Amino acid sequence: MMKIIRDIPSLRDQVRRWRHDGETVGLIPTMGSLHEGHLALVRQAKQDCDHAIATIFVNPTQFAPSEDFDTYPRDETRDIDMLNGLETDLLFSPNVDEMYAKGFSTSVAVSNITQCLCGAARPHFFGGVVTVVSKLLLQALPDRAYFGEKDFQQLQVIKRMARDLDIPVDIQGVPTIREADGMAMSSRNKYLSANQRKIGATLYQVLQDIATRLTAGEHADAVLLDGAATLKAAGFDPIDYLEIRDSETFEPLETNNGTARIFAAAFLGETRLIDNIAVRAV
Ligand code: AMP
């Protein structure tokens, strides 16, 4: 049975014992409402490490007041069943007071690569993510930590933070897990009506179409205009961004340079969906 821990000292204690025995630890931070995308991270951690620790914490500091912190889907009982099914060793599920003690006054900020895409659309977002992930890494001190490419900018920002702060952890990216129609799995897909869910797959189709045309040598401008028009026609409104950028520097690109990635975020009704794919090197 998976151990469930809600306080930081008990987490540290358990990890210290494992490490004392020479065993490796993989950490999988999540906000719960788990799906196959999260489980892929747990599977990878189980494969690479002696012990896998999943965390569930819906982090208030990465939501703006107008966003969905209160309504974010939460179902810990179901999450625990899913994690037990994979023989996860430990769940760390602290409450807000455990993570942000009274008087909490510190934040971690990554510059440059947080200015564009989700950072531009949600200015509060990366500060909240990077602060809570730094805390989780320092609380658990794992050998490796696992993050999904579904949130590709987030993955790169977290790699930058761990490198810059000399946190001794190997940050691992895991490819995006998709539904049968290609839509990226996300806890927020639960918000969609049946009709919106069908339309949702268009986001991935548009990304694939852009990738194909860039690989064929077309210029970004025309391809992106067509992509945005397809999204609008399908019912996405507004489009936060649809852009081609370098996957390391996040510089905008006009053509396929071999490390290009296409990034999109758009609303279907109230629900903001994001996705990204690599453009095949030519
Ligand atoms: P979240 O609970 O949405 O904060 O996500 C927790 C972790 O799971 C993050 O590292 C996400 O990038 C990752 N993740 C979410 N959805 C997927 C997916 N469809 N495929 C792979 N990883 C995912």
PDB file of C-alpha atoms and ligand atoms in Angstrom:
ATOM      1  CA  MET A   1       0.000   0.000   0.000  1.00  0.00           C
ATOM      2  CA  MET A   2       1.166   3.491  -0.825  1.00  0.00           C
ATOM      3  CA  LYS A   3       2.187   5.632   2.130  1.00  0.00           C
ATOM      4  CA  ILE A   4       0.378   8.991   2.388  1.00  0.00           C
ATOM      5  CA  ILE A   5       2.230  11.881   4.009  1.00  0.00           C
ATOM      6  CA  ARG A   6       0.886  15.394   4.566  1.00  0.00           C
ATOM      7  CA  ASP A   7       3.715  17.102   6.461  1.00  0.00           C
ATOM      8  CA  ILE A   8       7.227  18.089   5.409  1.00  0.00           C
ATOM      9  CA  PRO A   9       9.216  16.549   8.341  1.00  0.00           C
ATOM     10  CA  SER A  10       7.710  13.069   7.719  1.00  0.00           C
ATOM     11  CA  LEU A  11       8.487  13.378   4.005  1.00  0.00           C
ATOM     12  CA  ARG A  12      12.098  14.324   4.732  1.00  0.00           C
ATOM     13  CA  ASP A  13      12.381  11.439   7.210  1.00  0.00           C
ATOM     14  CA  GLN A  14      11.201   8.841   4.709  1.00  0.00           C
ATOM     15  CA  VAL A  15      13.458  10.105   1.911  1.00  0.00           C
ATOM     16  CA  ARG A  16      16.437  10.272   4.283  1.00  0.00           C
ATOM     17  CA  ARG A  17      15.919   6.582   5.165  1.00  0.00           C
ATOM     18  CA  TRP A  18      15.719   5.551   1.513  1.00  0.00           C
ATOM     19  CA  ARG A  19      18.812   7.516   0.583  1.00  0.00           C
ATOM     20  CA  HIS A  20      20.679   6.159   3.621  1.00  0.00           C
ATOM     21  CA  ASP A  21      20.067   2.689   2.161  1.00  0.00           C
ATOM     22  CA  GLY A  22      21.535   3.827  -1.169  1.00  0.00           C
ATOM     23  CA  GLU A  23      18.123   3.864  -2.922  1.00  0.00           C
ATOM     24  CA  THR A  24      17.150   6.433  -5.547  1.00  0.00           C
ATOM     25  CA  VAL A  25      14.020   8.579  -5.467  1.00  0.00           C
ATOM     26  CA  GLY A  26      11.898  10.040  -8.304  1.00  0.00           C
ATOM     27  CA  LEU A  27       9.454  12.897  -7.663  1.00  0.00           C
ATOM     28  CA  ILE A  28       6.302  13.547  -9.721  1.00  0.00           C
ATOM     29  CA  PRO A  29       4.671  16.891  -8.842  1.00  0.00           C
ATOM     30  CA  THR A  30       0.982  17.160  -9.856  1.00  0.00           C
ATOM     31  CA  MET A  31      -2.168  19.081  -9.008  1.00  0.00           C
ATOM     32  CA  GLY A  32      -4.167  15.831  -8.815  1.00  0.00           C
ATOM     33  CA  SER A  33      -7.248  14.911 -10.842  1.00  0.00           C
ATOM     34  CA  LEU A  34      -4.928  12.366 -12.357  1.00  0.00           C
ATOM     35  CA  HIS A  35      -5.113  10.909 -15.857  1.00  0.00           C
ATOM     36  CA  GLU A  36      -2.918   8.754 -18.099  1.00  0.00           C
ATOM     37  CA  GLY A  37      -0.588  11.723 -18.702  1.00  0.00           C
ATOM     38  CA  HIS A  38       0.293  11.883 -15.011  1.00  0.00           C
ATOM     39  CA  LEU A  39       0.537   8.102 -14.837  1.00  0.00           C
ATOM     40  CA  ALA A  40       3.117   8.118 -17.649  1.00  0.00           C
ATOM     41  CA  LEU A  41       5.326  10.268 -15.400  1.00  0.00           C
ATOM     42  CA  VAL A  42       4.864   7.840 -12.503  1.00  0.00           C
ATOM     43  CA  ARG A  43       5.661   4.852 -14.764  1.00  0.00           C
ATOM     44  CA  GLN A  44       8.846   6.552 -15.968  1.00  0.00           C
ATOM     45  CA  ALA A  45       9.890   7.327 -12.383  1.00  0.00           C
ATOM     46  CA  LYS A  46       9.227   3.709 -11.342  1.00  0.00           C
ATOM     47  CA  GLN A  47      11.360   2.515 -14.236  1.00  0.00           C
ATOM     48  CA  ASP A  48      14.285   4.829 -13.463  1.00  0.00           C
ATOM     49  CA  CYS A  49      14.291   4.975  -9.640  1.00  0.00           C
ATOM     50  CA  ASP A  50      13.944   2.664  -6.640  1.00  0.00           C
ATOM     51  CA  HIS A  51      11.088   4.757  -5.229  1.00  0.00           C
ATOM     52  CA  ALA A  52       8.446   7.023  -6.794  1.00  0.00           C
ATOM     53  CA  ILE A  53       6.886   9.894  -4.839  1.00  0.00           C
ATOM     54  CA  ALA A  54       3.828  11.565  -6.365  1.00  0.00           C
ATOM     55  CA  THR A  55       2.746  14.918  -4.977  1.00  0.00           C
ATOM     56  CA  ILE A  56      -0.726  16.423  -5.158  1.00  0.00           C
ATOM     57  CA  PHE A  57      -1.011  20.109  -4.399  1.00  0.00           C
ATOM     58  CA  VAL A  58      -3.346  22.555  -6.110  1.00  0.00           C
ATOM     59  CA  ASN A  59      -1.022  25.523  -5.802  1.00  0.00           C
ATOM     60  CA  PRO A  60      -2.947  28.755  -5.132  1.00  0.00           C
ATOM     61  CA  THR A  61      -0.037  31.036  -6.096  1.00  0.00           C
ATOM     62  CA  GLN A  62      -0.102  29.982  -9.761  1.00  0.00           C
ATOM     63  CA  PHE A  63      -3.750  30.981 -10.240  1.00  0.00           C
ATOM     64  CA  ALA A  64      -4.827  34.604 -10.814  1.00  0.00           C
ATOM     65  CA  PRO A  65      -7.888  35.711  -8.786  1.00  0.00           C
ATOM     66  CA  SER A  66     -10.035  35.441 -11.934  1.00  0.00           C
ATOM     67  CA  GLU A  67      -8.905  31.855 -12.630  1.00  0.00           C
ATOM     68  CA  ASP A  68     -10.210  28.437 -11.622  1.00  0.00           C
ATOM     69  CA  PHE A  69      -8.455  27.703  -8.287  1.00  0.00           C
ATOM     70  CA  ASP A  70     -11.759  27.132  -6.430  1.00  0.00           C
ATOM     71  CA  THR A  71     -13.326  24.994  -9.132  1.00  0.00           C
ATOM     72  CA  TYR A  72     -10.177  23.087 -10.152  1.00  0.00           C
ATOM     73  CA  PRO A  73     -11.206  19.383 -10.149  1.00  0.00           C
ATOM     74  CA  ARG A  74     -10.178  17.565  -6.965  1.00  0.00           C
ATOM     75  CA  ASP A  75     -10.740  13.847  -6.237  1.00  0.00           C
ATOM     76  CA  GLU A  76      -8.060  12.521  -3.918  1.00  0.00           C
ATOM     77  CA  THR A  77      -9.740   9.151  -3.312  1.00  0.00           C
ATOM     78  CA  ARG A  78      -9.720   8.353  -7.016  1.00  0.00           C
ATOM     79  CA  ASP A  79      -6.154   9.692  -7.381  1.00  0.00           C
ATOM     80  CA  ILE A  80      -4.988   7.439  -4.532  1.00  0.00           C
ATOM     81  CA  ASP A  81      -6.553   4.387  -6.239  1.00  0.00           C
ATOM     82  CA  MET A  82      -4.788   5.224  -9.490  1.00  0.00           C
ATOM     83  CA  LEU A  83      -1.427   5.725  -7.776  1.00  0.00           C
ATOM     84  CA  ASN A  84      -1.857   2.492  -5.786  1.00  0.00           C
ATOM     85  CA  GLY A  85      -2.545   0.710  -9.084  1.00  0.00           C
ATOM     86  CA  LEU A  86       0.967   1.642 -10.228  1.00  0.00           C
ATOM     87  CA  GLU A  87       2.541   0.715  -6.886  1.00  0.00           C
ATOM     88  CA  THR A  88       3.626   4.285  -6.240  1.00  0.00           C
ATOM     89  CA  ASP A  89       5.640   4.251  -3.006  1.00  0.00           C
ATOM     90  CA  LEU A  90       4.493   7.508  -1.475  1.00  0.00           C
ATOM     91  CA  LEU A  91       1.963  10.297  -1.956  1.00  0.00           C
ATOM     92  CA  PHE A  92       2.858  13.696  -0.524  1.00  0.00           C
ATOM     93  CA  SER A  93      -0.358  15.697  -0.300  1.00  0.00           C
ATOM     94  CA  PRO A  94       0.123  18.751   1.939  1.00  0.00           C
ATOM     95  CA  ASN A  95      -2.508  21.413   2.631  1.00  0.00           C
ATOM     96  CA  VAL A  96      -2.008  25.083   1.808  1.00  0.00           C
ATOM     97  CA  ASP A  97      -0.867  25.972   5.356  1.00  0.00           C
ATOM     98  CA  GLU A  98       1.830  23.297   5.285  1.00  0.00           C
ATOM     99  CA  MET A  99       3.228  24.715   2.024  1.00  0.00           C
ATOM    100  CA  TYR A 100       2.706  28.418   2.756  1.00  0.00           C
ATOM    101  CA  ALA A 101       3.169  28.978   6.478  1.00  0.00           C
ATOM    102  CA  LYS A 102       1.868  32.227   7.971  1.00  0.00           C
ATOM    103  CA  GLY A 103       4.060  35.123   6.886  1.00  0.00           C
ATOM    104  CA  PHE A 104       5.374  33.335   3.773  1.00  0.00           C
ATOM    105  CA  SER A 105       7.254  36.068   1.879  1.00  0.00           C
ATOM    106  CA  THR A 106       9.579  34.456  -0.650  1.00  0.00           C
ATOM    107  CA  SER A 107       9.252  33.864  -4.343  1.00  0.00           C
ATOM    108  CA  VAL A 108      11.496  32.334  -6.974  1.00  0.00           C
ATOM    109  CA  ALA A 109      11.468  33.938 -10.413  1.00  0.00           C
ATOM    110  CA  VAL A 110      12.994  32.821 -13.717  1.00  0.00           C
ATOM    111  CA  SER A 111      13.461  35.595 -16.292  1.00  0.00           C
ATOM    112  CA  ASN A 112      13.825  35.582 -20.107  1.00  0.00           C
ATOM    113  CA  ILE A 113      12.081  32.367 -21.143  1.00  0.00           C
ATOM    114  CA  THR A 114       9.093  33.195 -18.918  1.00  0.00           C
ATOM    115  CA  GLN A 115       8.306  36.409 -20.807  1.00  0.00           C
ATOM    116  CA  CYS A 116       6.593  34.828 -23.836  1.00  0.00           C
ATOM    117  CA  LEU A 117       3.748  32.334 -24.475  1.00  0.00           C
ATOM    118  CA  CYS A 118       2.094  31.300 -21.165  1.00  0.00           C
ATOM    119  CA  GLY A 119       4.228  33.848 -19.271  1.00  0.00           C
ATOM    120  CA  ALA A 120       2.834  36.685 -21.390  1.00  0.00           C
ATOM    121  CA  ALA A 121      -0.748  35.397 -21.226  1.00  0.00           C
ATOM    122  CA  ARG A 122      -0.653  34.570 -17.492  1.00  0.00           C
ATOM    123  CA  PRO A 123       1.917  36.900 -15.835  1.00  0.00           C
ATOM    124  CA  HIS A 124       1.449  35.386 -12.340  1.00  0.00           C
ATOM    125  CA  PHE A 125       1.785  31.786 -13.528  1.00  0.00           C
ATOM    126  CA  PHE A 126       5.481  30.869 -13.740  1.00  0.00           C
ATOM    127  CA  GLY A 127       6.341  32.672 -10.491  1.00  0.00           C
ATOM    128  CA  GLY A 128       3.845  30.461  -8.675  1.00  0.00           C
ATOM    129  CA  VAL A 129       4.948  27.276 -10.427  1.00  0.00           C
ATOM    130  CA  VAL A 130       8.666  27.833  -9.959  1.00  0.00           C
ATOM    131  CA  THR A 131       8.274  28.769  -6.290  1.00  0.00           C
ATOM    132  CA  VAL A 132       6.208  25.701  -5.447  1.00  0.00           C
ATOM    133  CA  VAL A 133       8.393  23.335  -7.482  1.00  0.00           C
ATOM    134  CA  SER A 134      11.553  24.700  -5.801  1.00  0.00           C
ATOM    135  CA  LYS A 135       9.905  24.019  -2.459  1.00  0.00           C
ATOM    136  CA  LEU A 136       8.885  20.482  -3.418  1.00  0.00           C
ATOM    137  CA  LEU A 137      12.398  19.722  -4.719  1.00  0.00           C
ATOM    138  CA  LEU A 138      14.005  21.032  -1.518  1.00  0.00           C
ATOM    139  CA  GLN A 139      11.485  19.209   0.679  1.00  0.00           C
ATOM    140  CA  ALA A 140      11.923  15.828  -1.003  1.00  0.00           C
ATOM    141  CA  LEU A 141      15.494  16.142  -2.354  1.00  0.00           C
ATOM    142  CA  PRO A 142      14.833  13.517  -5.050  1.00  0.00           C
ATOM    143  CA  ASP A 143      17.427  12.192  -7.494  1.00  0.00           C
ATOM    144  CA  ARG A 144      15.106  12.907 -10.424  1.00  0.00           C
ATOM    145  CA  ALA A 145      11.886  14.856 -10.964  1.00  0.00           C
ATOM    146  CA  TYR A 146       9.446  14.253 -13.821  1.00  0.00           C
ATOM    147  CA  PHE A 147       7.475  16.822 -15.830  1.00  0.00           C
ATOM    148  CA  GLY A 148       5.343  16.510 -18.958  1.00  0.00           C
ATOM    149  CA  GLU A 149       6.187  17.969 -22.374  1.00  0.00           C
ATOM    150  CA  LYS A 150       2.495  18.871 -22.544  1.00  0.00           C
ATOM    151  CA  ASP A 151       3.628  21.925 -20.535  1.00  0.00           C
ATOM    152  CA  PHE A 152       6.823  22.330 -22.525  1.00  0.00           C
ATOM    153  CA  GLN A 153       7.628  25.909 -21.509  1.00  0.00           C
ATOM    154  CA  GLN A 154       7.074  24.960 -17.865  1.00  0.00           C
ATOM    155  CA  LEU A 155       9.475  22.011 -18.272  1.00  0.00           C
ATOM    156  CA  GLN A 156      12.193  24.299 -19.694  1.00  0.00           C
ATOM    157  CA  VAL A 157      11.598  26.937 -17.004  1.00  0.00           C
ATOM    158  CA  ILE A 158      11.934  24.314 -14.261  1.00  0.00           C
ATOM    159  CA  LYS A 159      15.153  22.962 -15.829  1.00  0.00           C
ATOM    160  CA  ARG A 160      16.538  26.524 -15.879  1.00  0.00           C
ATOM    161  CA  MET A 161      15.558  27.116 -12.229  1.00  0.00           C
ATOM    162  CA  ALA A 162      17.146  23.842 -11.001  1.00  0.00           C
ATOM    163  CA  ARG A 163      20.342  24.617 -12.942  1.00  0.00           C
ATOM    164  CA  ASP A 164      20.508  28.246 -11.797  1.00  0.00           C
ATOM    165  CA  LEU A 165      19.871  27.428  -8.126  1.00  0.00           C
ATOM    166  CA  ASP A 166      22.204  24.381  -8.146  1.00  0.00           C
ATOM    167  CA  ILE A 167      19.440  22.104  -6.897  1.00  0.00           C
ATOM    168  CA  PRO A 168      20.988  18.645  -7.236  1.00  0.00           C
ATOM    169  CA  VAL A 169      18.198  17.012  -9.222  1.00  0.00           C
ATOM    170  CA  ASP A 170      17.911  15.625 -12.715  1.00  0.00           C
ATOM    171  CA  ILE A 171      14.805  17.154 -14.387  1.00  0.00           C
ATOM    172  CA  GLN A 172      13.276  14.680 -16.823  1.00  0.00           C
ATOM    173  CA  GLY A 173      10.741  15.484 -19.550  1.00  0.00           C
ATOM    174  CA  VAL A 174       8.106  12.919 -20.569  1.00  0.00           C
ATOM    175  CA  PRO A 175       6.286  13.017 -23.959  1.00  0.00           C
ATOM    176  CA  THR A 176       2.650  14.150 -24.072  1.00  0.00           C
ATOM    177  CA  ILE A 177      -0.003  11.467 -23.665  1.00  0.00           C
ATOM    178  CA  ARG A 178      -2.986  12.008 -25.972  1.00  0.00           C
ATOM    179  CA  GLU A 179      -6.561  10.796 -26.324  1.00  0.00           C
ATOM    180  CA  ALA A 180      -7.402   8.570 -29.315  1.00  0.00           C
ATOM    181  CA  ASP A 181      -8.301  11.633 -31.413  1.00  0.00           C
ATOM    182  CA  GLY A 182      -4.993  13.317 -30.594  1.00  0.00           C
ATOM    183  CA  MET A 183      -6.182  15.780 -27.971  1.00  0.00           C
ATOM    184  CA  ALA A 184      -3.617  16.211 -25.188  1.00  0.00           C
ATOM    185  CA  MET A 185      -4.874  14.790 -21.895  1.00  0.00           C
ATOM    186  CA  SER A 186      -5.446  17.457 -19.268  1.00  0.00           C
ATOM    187  CA  SER A 187      -7.293  17.702 -15.960  1.00  0.00           C
ATOM    188  CA  ARG A 188      -9.068  20.738 -17.435  1.00  0.00           C
ATOM    189  CA  ASN A 189     -10.607  18.637 -20.257  1.00  0.00           C
ATOM    190  CA  LYS A 190     -13.248  17.727 -17.630  1.00  0.00           C
ATOM    191  CA  TYR A 191     -14.647  21.242 -17.991  1.00  0.00           C
ATOM    192  CA  LEU A 192     -15.571  20.677 -21.665  1.00  0.00           C
ATOM    193  CA  SER A 193     -19.080  19.814 -22.900  1.00  0.00           C
ATOM    194  CA  ALA A 194     -19.359  16.799 -25.240  1.00  0.00           C
ATOM    195  CA  ASN A 195     -19.408  19.117 -28.231  1.00  0.00           C
ATOM    196  CA  GLN A 196     -16.444  21.175 -27.026  1.00  0.00           C
ATOM    197  CA  ARG A 197     -14.536  17.961 -26.347  1.00  0.00           C
ATOM    198  CA  LYS A 198     -15.000  16.977 -30.028  1.00  0.00           C
ATOM    199  CA  ILE A 199     -13.839  20.402 -31.195  1.00  0.00           C
ATOM    200  CA  GLY A 200     -10.838  20.180 -28.833  1.00  0.00           C
ATOM    201  CA  ALA A 201      -9.026  17.743 -31.125  1.00  0.00           C
ATOM    202  CA  THR A 202      -8.739  20.514 -33.738  1.00  0.00           C
ATOM    203  CA  LEU A 203      -5.955  22.110 -31.688  1.00  0.00           C
ATOM    204  CA  TYR A 204      -3.642  19.139 -32.241  1.00  0.00           C
ATOM    205  CA  GLN A 205      -4.700  18.827 -35.908  1.00  0.00           C
ATOM    206  CA  VAL A 206      -3.757  22.470 -36.482  1.00  0.00           C
ATOM    207  CA  LEU A 207      -0.361  21.950 -34.845  1.00  0.00           C
ATOM    208  CA  GLN A 208       0.269  18.896 -37.031  1.00  0.00           C
ATOM    209  CA  ASP A 209      -0.753  20.771 -40.171  1.00  0.00           C
ATOM    210  CA  ILE A 210       1.588  23.661 -39.317  1.00  0.00           C
ATOM    211  CA  ALA A 211       4.443  21.190 -38.677  1.00  0.00           C
ATOM    212  CA  THR A 212       3.879  19.460 -42.023  1.00  0.00           C
ATOM    213  CA  ARG A 213       3.854  22.720 -43.967  1.00  0.00           C
ATOM    214  CA  LEU A 214       6.952  24.077 -42.181  1.00  0.00           C
ATOM    215  CA  THR A 215       8.785  20.849 -42.901  1.00  0.00           C
ATOM    216  CA  ALA A 216       7.816  21.291 -46.564  1.00  0.00           C
ATOM    217  CA  GLY A 217       9.613  24.663 -46.447  1.00  0.00           C
ATOM    218  CA  GLU A 218       6.681  27.087 -46.146  1.00  0.00           C
ATOM    219  CA  HIS A 219       7.175  30.402 -44.327  1.00  0.00           C
ATOM    220  CA  ALA A 220       5.725  30.706 -40.814  1.00  0.00           C
ATOM    221  CA  ASP A 221       3.516  33.746 -41.474  1.00  0.00           C
ATOM    222  CA  ALA A 222       1.129  32.150 -43.981  1.00  0.00           C
ATOM    223  CA  VAL A 223       0.985  28.854 -42.114  1.00  0.00           C
ATOM    224  CA  LEU A 224       0.180  30.516 -38.779  1.00  0.00           C
ATOM    225  CA  LEU A 225      -2.524  32.686 -40.334  1.00  0.00           C
ATOM    226  CA  ASP A 226      -4.234  29.594 -41.748  1.00  0.00           C
ATOM    227  CA  GLY A 227      -3.870  27.767 -38.420  1.00  0.00           C
ATOM    228  CA  ALA A 228      -5.446  30.631 -36.486  1.00  0.00           C
ATOM    229  CA  ALA A 229      -8.308  30.829 -38.990  1.00  0.00           C
ATOM    230  CA  THR A 230      -8.984  27.091 -38.615  1.00  0.00           C
ATOM    231  CA  LEU A 231      -9.045  27.404 -34.822  1.00  0.00           C
ATOM    232  CA  LYS A 232     -11.432  30.376 -34.948  1.00  0.00           C
ATOM    233  CA  ALA A 233     -13.712  28.596 -37.414  1.00  0.00           C
ATOM    234  CA  ALA A 234     -13.835  25.564 -35.109  1.00  0.00           C
ATOM    235  CA  GLY A 235     -14.924  27.770 -32.186  1.00  0.00           C
ATOM    236  CA  PHE A 236     -11.690  28.592 -30.315  1.00  0.00           C
ATOM    237  CA  ASP A 237     -11.910  32.157 -29.045  1.00  0.00           C
ATOM    238  CA  PRO A 238      -9.791  33.916 -27.999  1.00  0.00           C
ATOM    239  CA  ILE A 239      -6.503  32.429 -29.165  1.00  0.00           C
ATOM    240  CA  ASP A 240      -3.912  33.383 -26.520  1.00  0.00           C
ATOM    241  CA  TYR A 241      -1.051  32.429 -28.828  1.00  0.00           C
ATOM    242  CA  LEU A 242      -0.152  30.292 -31.836  1.00  0.00           C
ATOM    243  CA  GLU A 243       3.575  30.604 -32.396  1.00  0.00           C
ATOM    244  CA  ILE A 244       6.692  28.868 -33.659  1.00  0.00           C
ATOM    245  CA  ARG A 245       9.670  29.206 -31.355  1.00  0.00           C
ATOM    246  CA  ASP A 246      13.026  27.626 -30.714  1.00  0.00           C
ATOM    247  CA  SER A 247      12.591  24.829 -28.179  1.00  0.00           C
ATOM    248  CA  GLU A 248      15.567  25.961 -26.055  1.00  0.00           C
ATOM    249  CA  THR A 249      15.817  29.747 -26.349  1.00  0.00           C
ATOM    250  CA  PHE A 250      12.128  30.384 -27.104  1.00  0.00           C
ATOM    251  CA  GLU A 251      13.166  32.908 -29.784  1.00  0.00           C
ATOM    252  CA  PRO A 252      10.438  33.287 -32.453  1.00  0.00           C
ATOM    253  CA  LEU A 253      11.249  31.485 -35.719  1.00  0.00           C
ATOM    254  CA  GLU A 254      10.122  32.144 -39.267  1.00  0.00           C
ATOM    255  CA  THR A 255      11.186  28.827 -40.726  1.00  0.00           C
ATOM    256  CA  ASN A 256      12.058  25.336 -39.567  1.00  0.00           C
ATOM    257  CA  ASN A 257      15.585  25.469 -38.060  1.00  0.00           C
ATOM    258  CA  GLY A 258      15.651  21.877 -36.813  1.00  0.00           C
ATOM    259  CA  THR A 259      14.788  22.702 -33.188  1.00  0.00           C
ATOM    260  CA  ALA A 260      11.498  24.485 -33.823  1.00  0.00           C
ATOM    261  CA  ARG A 261       8.392  23.829 -31.762  1.00  0.00           C
ATOM    262  CA  ILE A 262       4.841  25.017 -32.302  1.00  0.00           C
ATOM    263  CA  PHE A 263       2.997  26.306 -29.259  1.00  0.00           C
ATOM    264  CA  ALA A 264      -0.706  27.048 -28.888  1.00  0.00           C
ATOM    265  CA  ALA A 265      -3.089  28.197 -26.172  1.00  0.00           C
ATOM    266  CA  ALA A 266      -6.722  28.968 -26.889  1.00  0.00           C
ATOM    267  CA  PHE A 267     -10.064  29.106 -25.142  1.00  0.00           C
ATOM    268  CA  LEU A 268     -13.027  26.864 -25.849  1.00  0.00           C
ATOM    269  CA  GLY A 269     -15.771  28.624 -23.930  1.00  0.00           C
ATOM    270  CA  GLU A 270     -14.325  29.255 -20.453  1.00  0.00           C
ATOM    271  CA  THR A 271     -11.690  26.538 -20.746  1.00  0.00           C
ATOM    272  CA  ARG A 272      -8.129  27.387 -21.720  1.00  0.00           C
ATOM    273  CA  LEU A 273      -6.391  24.562 -23.579  1.00  0.00           C
ATOM    274  CA  ILE A 274      -2.678  24.366 -24.404  1.00  0.00           C
ATOM    275  CA  ASP A 275      -0.624  22.063 -26.603  1.00  0.00           C
ATOM    276  CA  ASN A 276       2.696  21.971 -28.437  1.00  0.00           C
ATOM    277  CA  ILE A 277       4.607  19.719 -30.813  1.00  0.00           C
ATOM    278  CA  ALA A 278       8.108  19.557 -32.253  1.00  0.00           C
ATOM    279  CA  VAL A 279       8.682  20.303 -35.923  1.00  0.00           C
ATOM    280  CA  ARG A 280      10.580  17.450 -37.496  1.00  0.00           C
ATOM    281  CA  ALA A 281      14.163  18.407 -38.418  1.00  0.00           C
ATOM    282  CA  VAL A 282      14.754  18.478 -42.184  1.00  0.00           C
TER     283      VAL A 282
HETATM  284  P1  AMP B   1      -0.786  19.165 -13.575  1.00  0.00           P
HETATM  285  O1  AMP B   1      -1.438  18.256 -12.598  1.00  0.00           O
HETATM  286  O2  AMP B   1      -1.658  19.558 -14.713  1.00  0.00           O
HETATM  287  O3  AMP B   1      -0.072  20.311 -12.912  1.00  0.00           O
HETATM  288  O4  AMP B   1       0.357  18.302 -14.265  1.00  0.00           O
HETATM  289  C1  AMP B   1       1.332  17.635 -13.495  1.00  0.00           C
HETATM  290  C2  AMP B   1       2.408  17.115 -14.409  1.00  0.00           C
HETATM  291  O5  AMP B   1       1.833  16.212 -15.355  1.00  0.00           O
HETATM  292  C3  AMP B   1       3.094  18.220 -15.223  1.00  0.00           C
HETATM  293  O6  AMP B   1       4.477  17.936 -15.303  1.00  0.00           O
HETATM  294  C4  AMP B   1       2.429  18.097 -16.562  1.00  0.00           C
HETATM  295  O7  AMP B   1       3.215  18.558 -17.637  1.00  0.00           O
HETATM  296  C5  AMP B   1       2.210  16.603 -16.648  1.00  0.00           C
HETATM  297  N1  AMP B   1       1.138  16.295 -17.612  1.00  0.00           N
HETATM  298  C6  AMP B   1      -0.129  16.792 -17.634  1.00  0.00           C
HETATM  299  N2  AMP B   1      -0.811  16.323 -18.698  1.00  0.00           N
HETATM  300  C7  AMP B   1       0.045  15.518 -19.373  1.00  0.00           C
HETATM  301  C8  AMP B   1      -0.054  14.746 -20.580  1.00  0.00           C
HETATM  302  N3  AMP B   1      -1.176  14.709 -21.299  1.00  0.00           N
HETATM  303  N4  AMP B   1       1.021  14.035 -20.965  1.00  0.00           N
HETATM  304  C9  AMP B   1       2.186  14.073 -20.246  1.00  0.00           C
HETATM  305  N5  AMP B   1       2.339  14.775 -19.110  1.00  0.00           N
HETATM  306  C10 AMP B   1       1.295  15.492 -18.677  1.00  0.00           C
END
